[in-house]
Short mmCIF file of C-alpha atoms and ligand atoms in Angstrom, two decimals:
data_model
loop_
_atom_site.label_atom_id
_atom_site.label_comp_id
_atom_site.label_asym_id
_atom_site.label_seq_id
_atom_site.Cartn_x
_atom_site.Cartn_y
_atom_site.Cartn_z
CA UNK A 1 0.28 0.48 0.17
CA UNK A 2 2.83 2.67 0.54
CA UNK A 3 4.05 1.95 -2.67
CA UNK A 4 0.93 2.39 -3.96
CA UNK A 5 0.21 5.40 -2.54
CA UNK A 6 3.48 6.56 -3.98
CA UNK A 7 2.83 5.99 -7.03
CA UNK A 8 -0.23 7.80 -6.96
CA UNK A 9 1.93 10.91 -6.35
CA UNK A 10 4.70 9.87 -8.59
CA UNK A 11 7.20 9.43 -5.46
CA UNK A 12 9.74 6.44 -4.90
CA UNK A 13 9.19 4.92 -1.24
CA UNK A 14 12.34 2.86 0.03
CA UNK A 15 12.45 0.79 2.91
CA UNK A 16 16.55 1.59 4.45
CA UNK A 17 18.08 1.41 7.62
CA UNK A 18 18.00 -1.12 10.63
CA UNK A 19 14.90 -2.89 9.18
CA UNK A 20 16.51 -4.18 5.43
CA UNK A 21 19.28 -4.18 7.77
CA UNK A 22 18.05 -7.05 10.38
CA UNK A 23 16.41 -8.73 7.25
CA UNK A 24 19.08 -9.45 5.37
CA UNK A 25 20.48 -10.86 9.18
CA UNK A 26 16.98 -12.41 9.74
CA UNK A 27 16.36 -11.19 13.18
CA UNK A 28 13.56 -9.37 14.12
CA UNK A 29 13.27 -5.76 13.64
CA UNK A 30 9.47 -4.04 14.66
CA UNK A 31 10.89 -0.19 13.04
CA UNK A 32 10.19 0.30 9.72
CA UNK A 33 11.97 3.80 8.18
CA UNK A 34 10.66 4.78 5.49
CA UNK A 35 12.29 7.49 2.05
CA UNK A 36 10.12 9.12 0.78
CA UNK A 37 11.64 11.09 -3.20
CA UNK A 38 9.01 13.12 -1.65
CA UNK A 39 7.18 14.88 0.14
CA UNK A 40 7.23 13.11 3.09
CA UNK A 41 4.36 14.91 5.12
CA UNK A 42 2.41 14.78 2.76
CA UNK A 43 2.72 11.54 1.92
CA UNK A 44 2.29 10.34 5.90
CA UNK A 45 -0.76 12.21 5.61
CA UNK A 46 -2.96 10.97 2.81
CA UNK A 47 -1.40 6.78 4.16
CA UNK A 48 -2.90 7.72 7.64
CA UNK A 49 -6.00 9.74 6.11
CA UNK A 50 -7.07 7.19 3.79
CA UNK A 51 -6.00 3.62 6.74
CA UNK A 52 -8.03 5.48 9.16
CA UNK A 53 -4.83 5.46 10.85
CA UNK A 54 -3.08 8.24 12.73
CA UNK A 55 0.00 10.58 11.84
CA UNK A 56 1.98 12.28 13.53
CA UNK A 57 4.31 14.91 11.63
CA UNK A 58 7.52 16.80 12.57
CA UNK A 59 7.91 19.68 10.24
CA UNK A 60 11.36 20.90 11.48
CA UNK A 61 12.75 17.71 10.40
CA UNK A 62 10.22 16.94 7.58
CA UNK A 63 9.62 14.02 9.25
CA UNK A 64 6.16 11.24 9.82
CA UNK A 65 5.24 8.38 11.90
CA UNK A 66 2.74 5.98 11.19
CA UNK A 67 1.11 4.86 14.01
CA UNK A 68 -0.36 1.70 13.05
CA UNK A 69 -0.91 0.81 17.45
CA UNK A 70 1.54 0.69 20.21
CA UNK A 71 3.99 -1.89 19.03
CA UNK A 72 4.33 -1.06 14.88
CA UNK A 73 5.15 2.09 14.77
CA UNK A 74 7.05 3.44 11.18
CA UNK A 75 9.30 6.59 9.98
CA UNK A 76 8.50 8.03 7.66
CA UNK A 77 11.44 10.45 5.79
CA UNK A 78 11.93 12.88 3.22
CA UNK A 79 14.96 12.01 1.09
CA UNK A 80 16.92 15.34 1.92
CA UNK A 81 20.45 16.08 2.52
CA UNK A 82 21.98 17.03 5.29
CA UNK A 83 24.62 18.16 6.62
CA UNK A 84 26.31 19.89 10.12
CA UNK A 85 27.20 23.48 11.45
CA UNK A 86 29.88 21.84 13.53
CA UNK A 87 31.40 18.61 14.41
CA UNK A 88 29.00 17.52 17.43
CA UNK A 89 25.83 20.02 16.45
CA UNK A 90 22.98 19.55 15.59
CA UNK A 91 22.09 18.41 11.83
CA UNK A 92 20.31 21.15 9.67
CA UNK A 93 17.51 19.94 7.16
CA UNK A 94 17.73 20.66 3.02
CA UNK A 95 15.94 18.93 0.43
CA UNK A 96 17.25 16.15 -2.18
CA UNK A 97 17.35 12.20 -2.96
CA UNK A 98 17.73 9.12 -1.72
CA UNK A 99 21.95 8.52 -2.10
CA UNK A 100 22.13 11.36 -0.01
CA UNK A 101 20.21 10.66 2.30
CA UNK A 102 21.57 6.92 2.52
CA UNK A 103 25.59 8.69 2.45
CA UNK A 104 24.21 10.54 5.66
CA UNK A 105 23.73 7.56 7.76
CA UNK A 106 27.14 6.84 9.88
CA UNK A 107 27.55 2.62 8.98
CA UNK A 108 27.25 0.84 5.51
CA UNK A 109 25.17 -1.75 6.79
CA UNK A 110 23.03 1.06 7.37
CA UNK A 111 23.28 1.78 4.02
CA UNK A 112 20.80 -0.41 2.25
CA UNK A 113 17.48 0.11 0.65
CA UNK A 114 14.67 -1.62 -0.95
CA UNK A 115 12.13 -0.59 -2.82
CA UNK A 116 8.33 0.12 -2.32
CA UNK A 117 6.71 1.42 -5.32
CA UNK A 118 5.72 -1.53 -6.10
CA UNK A 119 7.11 -2.09 -9.60
CA UNK A 120 10.39 -3.01 -8.63
CA UNK A 121 9.00 -3.38 -5.25
CA UNK A 122 11.92 -4.73 -3.36
CA UNK A 123 14.71 -4.44 -5.52
CA UNK A 124 17.65 -3.92 -3.25
CA UNK A 125 19.70 -0.85 -3.36
CA UNK A 126 23.07 -0.36 -2.04
CA UNK A 127 25.09 2.60 -2.81
CA UNK A 128 28.24 1.83 -0.42
CA UNK A 129 29.27 -1.86 -0.09
CA UNK A 130 26.59 -2.37 2.45
CA UNK A 131 26.25 -6.18 1.51
CA UNK A 132 29.47 -6.35 1.12
CA UNK A 133 29.81 -5.45 4.41
CA UNK A 134 27.53 -7.86 6.30
CA UNK A 135 28.71 -11.16 4.90
CA UNK A 136 31.79 -10.14 6.13
CA UNK A 137 30.64 -9.21 8.91
CA UNK A 138 32.84 -5.23 9.46
CA UNK A 139 31.71 -2.30 10.67
CA UNK A 140 32.40 0.59 8.32
CA UNK A 141 31.89 4.83 8.14
CA UNK A 142 31.42 6.06 4.94
CA UNK A 143 34.16 9.00 4.90
CA UNK A 144 36.82 9.36 7.11
CA UNK A 145 34.53 12.12 9.40
CA UNK A 146 32.24 10.37 10.52
CA UNK A 147 33.21 10.55 13.79
CA UNK A 148 34.16 13.86 13.58
CA UNK A 149 30.27 14.77 12.58
CA UNK A 150 29.04 12.93 14.94
CA UNK A 151 30.38 11.29 18.36
CA UNK A 152 27.92 9.90 19.15
CA UNK A 153 28.95 7.85 16.54
CA UNK A 154 31.65 5.98 18.11
CA UNK A 155 29.25 4.06 20.75
CA UNK A 156 26.69 3.07 17.66
CA UNK A 157 29.41 1.03 16.27
CA UNK A 158 30.48 -0.71 19.41
CA UNK A 159 27.08 -1.42 20.02
CA UNK A 160 26.16 -3.11 16.66
CA UNK A 161 29.70 -4.56 16.74
CA UNK A 162 28.91 -6.25 20.24
CA UNK A 163 25.13 -7.08 19.18
CA UNK A 164 25.79 -8.96 15.66
CA UNK A 165 28.82 -10.39 16.30
CA UNK A 166 30.89 -8.14 13.62
CA UNK A 167 34.31 -6.26 13.85
CA UNK A 168 34.81 -2.88 13.60
CA UNK A 169 36.93 -2.43 10.39
CA UNK A 170 41.00 -1.40 10.68
CA UNK A 171 40.08 2.11 9.02
CA UNK A 172 37.53 2.03 10.80
CA UNK A 173 38.55 1.52 13.85
CA UNK A 174 42.27 3.88 13.29
CA UNK A 175 39.36 7.13 12.96
CA UNK A 176 38.00 5.84 16.35
CA UNK A 177 40.89 6.46 18.33
CA UNK A 178 41.78 9.89 16.40
CA UNK A 179 38.45 10.36 17.81
CA UNK A 180 38.44 9.60 20.97
CA UNK A 181 41.73 11.14 20.76
CA UNK A 182 40.77 14.26 19.37
CA UNK A 183 38.51 14.54 22.91
CA UNK A 184 35.40 15.07 20.85
CA UNK A 185 33.57 13.03 22.56
CA UNK A 186 33.26 15.60 25.40
CA UNK A 187 31.30 17.78 22.88
CA UNK A 188 28.85 15.72 23.29
CA UNK A 189 26.31 17.01 25.02
CA UNK A 190 25.37 14.58 27.98
CA UNK A 191 22.44 14.05 27.74
CA UNK A 192 23.25 12.11 24.39
CA UNK A 193 25.48 10.94 26.81
CA UNK A 194 24.21 8.66 28.55
CA UNK A 195 21.69 8.32 26.79
CA UNK A 196 24.22 5.81 24.45
CA UNK A 197 26.11 4.38 26.92
CA UNK A 198 21.98 3.82 27.71
CA UNK A 199 21.82 2.42 24.53
CA UNK A 200 24.54 -0.23 25.06
CA UNK A 201 24.07 -1.45 28.83
CA UNK A 202 19.82 -2.14 27.65
CA UNK A 203 21.58 -4.80 24.50
CA UNK A 204 20.76 -8.40 24.97
CA UNK A 205 24.15 -9.03 26.71
CA UNK A 206 26.40 -5.79 27.61
CA UNK A 207 29.21 -7.16 28.92
CA UNK A 208 31.65 -7.01 25.77
CA UNK A 209 30.21 -3.71 24.74
CA UNK A 210 31.02 -1.94 27.83
CA UNK A 211 34.76 -3.90 27.47
CA UNK A 212 35.00 -2.40 24.09
CA UNK A 213 34.17 0.67 25.71
CA UNK A 214 36.96 0.59 28.03
CA UNK A 215 39.07 -0.23 25.24
CA UNK A 216 38.99 2.75 23.24
CA UNK A 217 39.32 4.72 26.39
CA UNK A 218 35.78 6.03 26.58
CA UNK A 219 34.65 4.80 30.37
CA UNK A 220 38.32 5.93 31.91
CA UNK A 221 36.57 9.55 29.84
CA UNK A 222 33.83 9.64 32.33
CA UNK A 223 35.86 8.92 35.31
CA UNK A 224 39.38 8.86 35.41
CA UNK A 225 39.16 6.10 38.14
CA UNK A 226 36.56 4.39 36.41
CA UNK A 227 37.72 0.19 34.07
CA UNK A 228 35.93 -3.02 32.93
CA UNK A 229 38.02 -5.00 35.52
CA UNK A 230 37.52 -8.56 36.68
CA UNK A 231 35.35 -7.49 39.32
CA UNK A 232 33.91 -4.76 37.52
CA UNK A 233 33.15 -8.16 34.33
CA UNK A 234 31.94 -10.32 37.70
CA UNK A 235 29.56 -7.92 38.64
CA UNK A 236 28.87 -7.49 35.29
CA UNK A 237 28.13 -10.79 34.42
CA UNK A 238 26.03 -11.63 38.04
CA UNK A 239 23.39 -8.71 37.11
CA UNK A 240 22.86 -10.00 33.66
CA UNK A 241 21.78 -13.50 35.56
CA UNK A 242 19.77 -11.85 38.16
CA UNK A 243 18.06 -9.87 35.33
CA UNK A 244 16.77 -13.03 32.85
CA UNK A 245 16.23 -14.65 36.20
CA UNK A 246 14.02 -11.93 37.10
CA UNK A 247 12.97 -10.61 33.71
CA UNK A 248 11.95 -14.72 33.92
CA UNK A 249 9.37 -15.38 36.67
CA UNK A 250 7.92 -11.98 36.49
CA UNK A 251 7.28 -11.71 32.89
CA UNK A 252 4.75 -9.05 33.04
CA UNK A 253 6.59 -6.90 35.14
CA UNK A 254 8.49 -3.86 33.59
CA UNK A 255 11.81 -3.46 34.39
CA UNK A 256 14.84 -1.16 33.60
CA UNK A 257 17.57 -2.93 33.19
CA UNK A 258 20.23 -0.81 32.29
CA UNK A 259 19.48 0.94 35.73
CA UNK A 260 21.18 -2.49 37.16
CA UNK A 261 24.19 -1.96 35.24
CA UNK A 262 24.67 1.47 35.67
CA UNK A 263 24.46 0.94 39.78
CA UNK A 264 27.07 -1.68 39.17
CA UNK A 265 28.81 0.97 36.52
CA UNK A 266 29.88 3.42 38.83
CA UNK A 267 29.37 0.56 42.22
CA UNK A 268 33.63 1.21 42.88
CA UNK A 269 33.29 5.11 42.41
CA UNK A 270 34.93 7.53 45.27
CA UNK A 271 32.00 10.47 45.74
CA UNK A 272 34.42 12.80 44.17
CA UNK A 273 34.13 11.10 41.11
CA UNK A 274 30.27 9.88 41.04
CA UNK A 275 29.96 13.49 41.37
CA UNK A 276 32.11 13.58 37.90
CA UNK A 277 30.53 11.13 35.79
CA UNK A 278 27.00 13.06 37.52
CA UNK A 279 27.82 16.31 36.39
CA UNK A 280 29.72 14.84 32.80
CA UNK A 281 26.31 13.16 31.87
CA UNK A 282 23.77 15.63 33.07
CA UNK A 283 22.02 13.38 35.12
CA UNK A 284 18.24 14.73 36.59
CA UNK A 285 19.37 15.64 40.78
CA UNK A 286 16.65 12.89 41.01
CA UNK A 287 19.22 10.21 39.83
CA UNK A 288 21.36 11.32 42.03
CA UNK A 289 19.12 11.06 44.91
CA UNK A 290 17.80 8.16 44.08
CA UNK A 291 21.39 6.67 42.95
CA UNK A 292 23.04 7.68 46.16
CA UNK A 293 21.13 6.41 48.97
CA UNK A 294 20.92 2.99 46.45
CA UNK A 295 24.54 2.82 47.57
CA UNK A 296 24.03 3.75 50.45
CA UNK A 297 21.58 1.54 51.79
CA UNK A 298 23.18 -1.51 49.82
CA UNK A 299 25.78 -0.99 52.53
CA UNK A 300 24.39 -0.67 55.17
CA UNK A 301 21.40 -3.57 54.91
CA UNK A 302 24.58 -5.32 54.03
CA UNK A 303 26.54 -5.14 56.94
CA UNK A 304 23.68 -4.52 59.54
CA UNK A 305 20.51 -6.45 58.77
CA UNK A 306 21.07 -9.07 56.63
CA UNK A 307 24.26 -10.40 59.20
CA UNK A 308 21.84 -10.65 61.90
CA UNK A 309 21.33 -15.21 62.20
CA UNK A 310 17.16 -14.60 61.95
CA UNK A 311 14.53 -12.70 59.72
CA UNK A 312 11.29 -13.00 59.09
CA UNK A 313 9.08 -12.59 57.07
CA UNK A 314 7.90 -9.04 58.50
CA UNK A 315 11.63 -7.73 59.00
CA UNK A 316 12.03 -8.59 55.72
CA UNK A 317 8.99 -7.12 53.54
CA UNK A 318 9.52 -3.92 56.13
CA UNK A 319 13.11 -3.06 55.45
CA UNK A 320 13.17 -4.47 51.09
CA UNK A 321 9.76 -2.56 50.88
CA UNK A 322 11.73 1.04 49.94
CA UNK A 323 13.41 -0.15 47.22
CA UNK A 324 12.72 -0.71 43.53
CA UNK A 325 12.84 -4.19 41.57
CA UNK A 326 16.50 -2.91 39.94
CA UNK A 327 17.79 -1.05 42.80
CA UNK A 328 17.18 -5.04 45.03
CA UNK A 329 19.13 -7.18 41.75
CA UNK A 330 21.63 -4.68 41.86
CA UNK A 331 21.65 -5.94 45.55
CA UNK A 332 21.10 -9.50 45.27
CA UNK A 333 24.69 -9.03 42.81
CA UNK A 334 26.75 -6.72 44.98
CA UNK A 335 26.25 -9.53 47.13
CA UNK A 336 27.74 -12.87 47.73
CA UNK A 337 26.57 -14.23 50.37
CA UNK A 338 23.97 -16.80 48.82
CA UNK A 339 21.69 -16.02 51.96
CA UNK A 340 20.50 -12.40 50.83
CA UNK A 341 19.89 -13.36 47.77
CA UNK A 342 17.14 -16.23 49.02
CA UNK A 343 16.08 -13.64 51.34
CA UNK A 344 15.90 -10.84 48.38
CA UNK A 345 13.80 -13.94 46.08
CA UNK A 346 10.97 -14.94 48.77
CA UNK A 347 10.57 -11.25 48.55
CA UNK A 348 9.90 -10.58 45.09
CA UNK A 349 8.23 -14.48 45.31
CA UNK A 350 5.90 -14.44 48.39
CA UNK A 351 5.95 -11.24 49.98
CA UNK A 352 5.26 -8.08 48.57
CA UNK A 353 1.67 -8.69 47.65
CA UNK A 354 0.51 -9.88 50.46
CA UNK A 355 -2.64 -8.14 50.70
CA UNK A 356 -5.50 -8.13 53.80
CA UNK A 357 -8.51 -9.42 53.62
CA UNK A 358 -10.16 -6.96 55.69
CA UNK A 359 -10.08 -3.31 54.07
CA UNK A 360 -10.77 0.11 55.82
CA UNK A 361 -14.26 0.96 55.06
CA UNK A 362 -14.54 -2.96 57.14
CA UNK A 363 -12.69 -1.40 60.42
CA UNK A 364 -15.31 1.71 59.98
CA UNK A 365 -18.46 -0.52 59.78
CA UNK A 366 -16.49 -2.28 63.23
CA UNK A 367 -16.85 1.37 64.57
CA UNK A 368 -13.44 2.00 64.24
CA UNK A 369 -12.55 6.16 64.10
CA UNK A 370 -11.08 6.96 61.22
CA UNK A 371 -7.43 8.32 61.16
CA UNK A 372 -4.09 6.93 60.76
CA UNK A 373 -4.91 4.48 62.96
CA UNK A 374 -6.19 2.29 59.85
CA UNK A 375 -3.07 1.77 58.59
CA UNK A 376 -1.69 1.34 61.00
CA UNK A 377 -3.89 -2.03 62.41
CA UNK A 378 -3.68 -2.52 58.52
CA UNK A 379 -0.19 -2.75 58.43
CA UNK A 380 -0.01 -5.07 62.02
CA UNK A 381 -2.32 -7.67 59.57
CA UNK A 382 0.40 -7.88 56.98
CA UNK A 383 3.39 -8.03 58.73
CA UNK A 384 0.97 -11.17 60.94
CA UNK A 385 0.05 -12.49 57.06
CA UNK A 386 3.48 -12.74 56.52
CA UNK A 387 4.33 -14.53 59.29
CA UNK A 388 2.13 -17.25 58.58
CA UNK A 389 -0.08 -16.12 61.91
CA UNK A 390 -2.89 -15.81 59.87
CA UNK A 391 -4.16 -17.20 57.07
CA UNK A 392 -8.04 -16.10 56.21
CA UNK A 393 -9.93 -13.58 56.06
CA UNK A 394 -11.78 -15.16 60.36
CA UNK A 395 -7.72 -15.35 60.94
CA UNK A 396 -8.23 -11.41 59.90
CA UNK A 397 -11.05 -11.06 61.71
CA UNK A 398 -9.59 -12.53 65.48
CA UNK A 399 -6.43 -11.43 65.36
CA UNK A 400 -7.86 -8.32 66.15
CA UNK A 401 -11.01 -9.38 68.71
P1 LIG B 501 17.95 -0.30 16.83
O1 LIG B 501 18.26 -1.91 16.07
O2 LIG B 501 19.19 -0.57 18.37
O3 LIG B 501 16.85 0.29 16.67
P2 LIG B 501 18.40 0.72 13.52
O4 LIG B 501 19.93 0.25 12.73
O5 LIG B 501 17.21 0.79 13.91
O6 LIG B 501 19.73 -0.01 15.53
P3 LIG B 501 18.14 3.48 14.94
O7 LIG B 501 19.45 4.29 15.53
O8 LIG B 501 17.29 3.62 15.02
O9 LIG B 501 19.05 2.77 14.79
O10 LIG B 501 18.07 4.50 13.99
C1 LIG B 501 17.60 4.11 12.41
C2 LIG B 501 18.64 4.29 11.61
O11 LIG B 501 19.26 5.63 11.72
C3 LIG B 501 20.04 3.44 11.08
O12 LIG B 501 20.12 2.38 10.23
C4 LIG B 501 20.70 5.22 10.91
O13 LIG B 501 21.15 4.09 9.61
C5 LIG B 501 20.08 6.21 11.48
N1 LIG B 501 21.15 6.31 12.14
C6 LIG B 501 20.29 6.38 13.36
N2 LIG B 501 21.78 7.04 13.59
C7 LIG B 501 22.48 7.07 13.15
C8 LIG B 501 23.77 8.29 13.31
N3 LIG B 501 24.13 8.67 14.83
N4 LIG B 501 24.13 8.54 12.21
C9 LIG B 501 24.35 8.65 11.45
N5 LIG B 501 22.55 7.37 11.34
C10 LIG B 501 22.76 7.72 12.28
#
């Protein structure tokens, strides 16, 4: 349908970039990017109108998003020529053709295009040798100034190399090292830098990519003390296990795995290095406070609470309740002690969802005057549940009496 509409508007339309790459690699990818040689916004509006879906348009960038569903969105861009004001700046946009559009992309493997117009539907267009590099498993930039134009590509190269188990080309690797040495990463805004790190930590296995970041000197730029040594690697592997365990056990629950790794990555830093990283990445006040709180609490629990010989379930519940799952997974990975992991696992599986049968309205019906006392009574009932002292509604009544 996209191709037919393109024909009708006398445009050419192409699927491009990561979608085509993943198609050839036989990897699933529902992020479809389309480039039209023509007015992408008009194209998107017409398509949306005739298919009863929504289109979100960005006039400034001449792009639009077709929203088929929550999961399936199609990005539409107008083939355009971009030039950069100065290194590490955002691009300024002007009109031009497909080849120019593909030329401004990061790596050859992301420059493949498939024609969507019905006459030559599915024809693969390869201006820059992307097919060969896919076959040879090589990450290669299109020209020598690529990393100068956009230093985030340094992190993107590492991410794709590890995700696909490819190799960064020799010339590209040299350009990357030069770019790091020339201080181009320092020109990157904190938010973009943080976002790239986050993307790496969101990979299925970020361990080899973080090791590569260290090898290319990117980690050292965050804080001089930051190294991906064997201790850190072991911590990362434990975090990975904890995250897989959690995701398998609680399939539908959201979890920000990258934050667990990030807590791990910064966990060995002294306060002044930590502050340097926070400032460099322009982290929010909230993130800083939460991180500091987590480190402090985790250490004090491991040295205090978890040294006690025995814990009632209600004590574990009350102690762990203030933590987010990400923070508890960090604690599980941080400790070497099996019994601590077990306690946290019990909290996740058994304790955290315990609820009372009696509710506030029942207390009211019993004639208890409303007030803070309700919280106290219901909390006691929860504790009694956790410790196995009550099991049913009847038990709860009995307990209250
Ligand atoms: P992922 O699976 O990680 O989403 P992707 O290749 O689909 O991989 P996106 O970040 O969604 O990555 O980018 C879509 C396309 O836009 C890429 O295939 C690439 O061609 C281009 N692109 C993205 N970021 C850059 C960049 N910094 N420089 C040049 N081209 C880029």
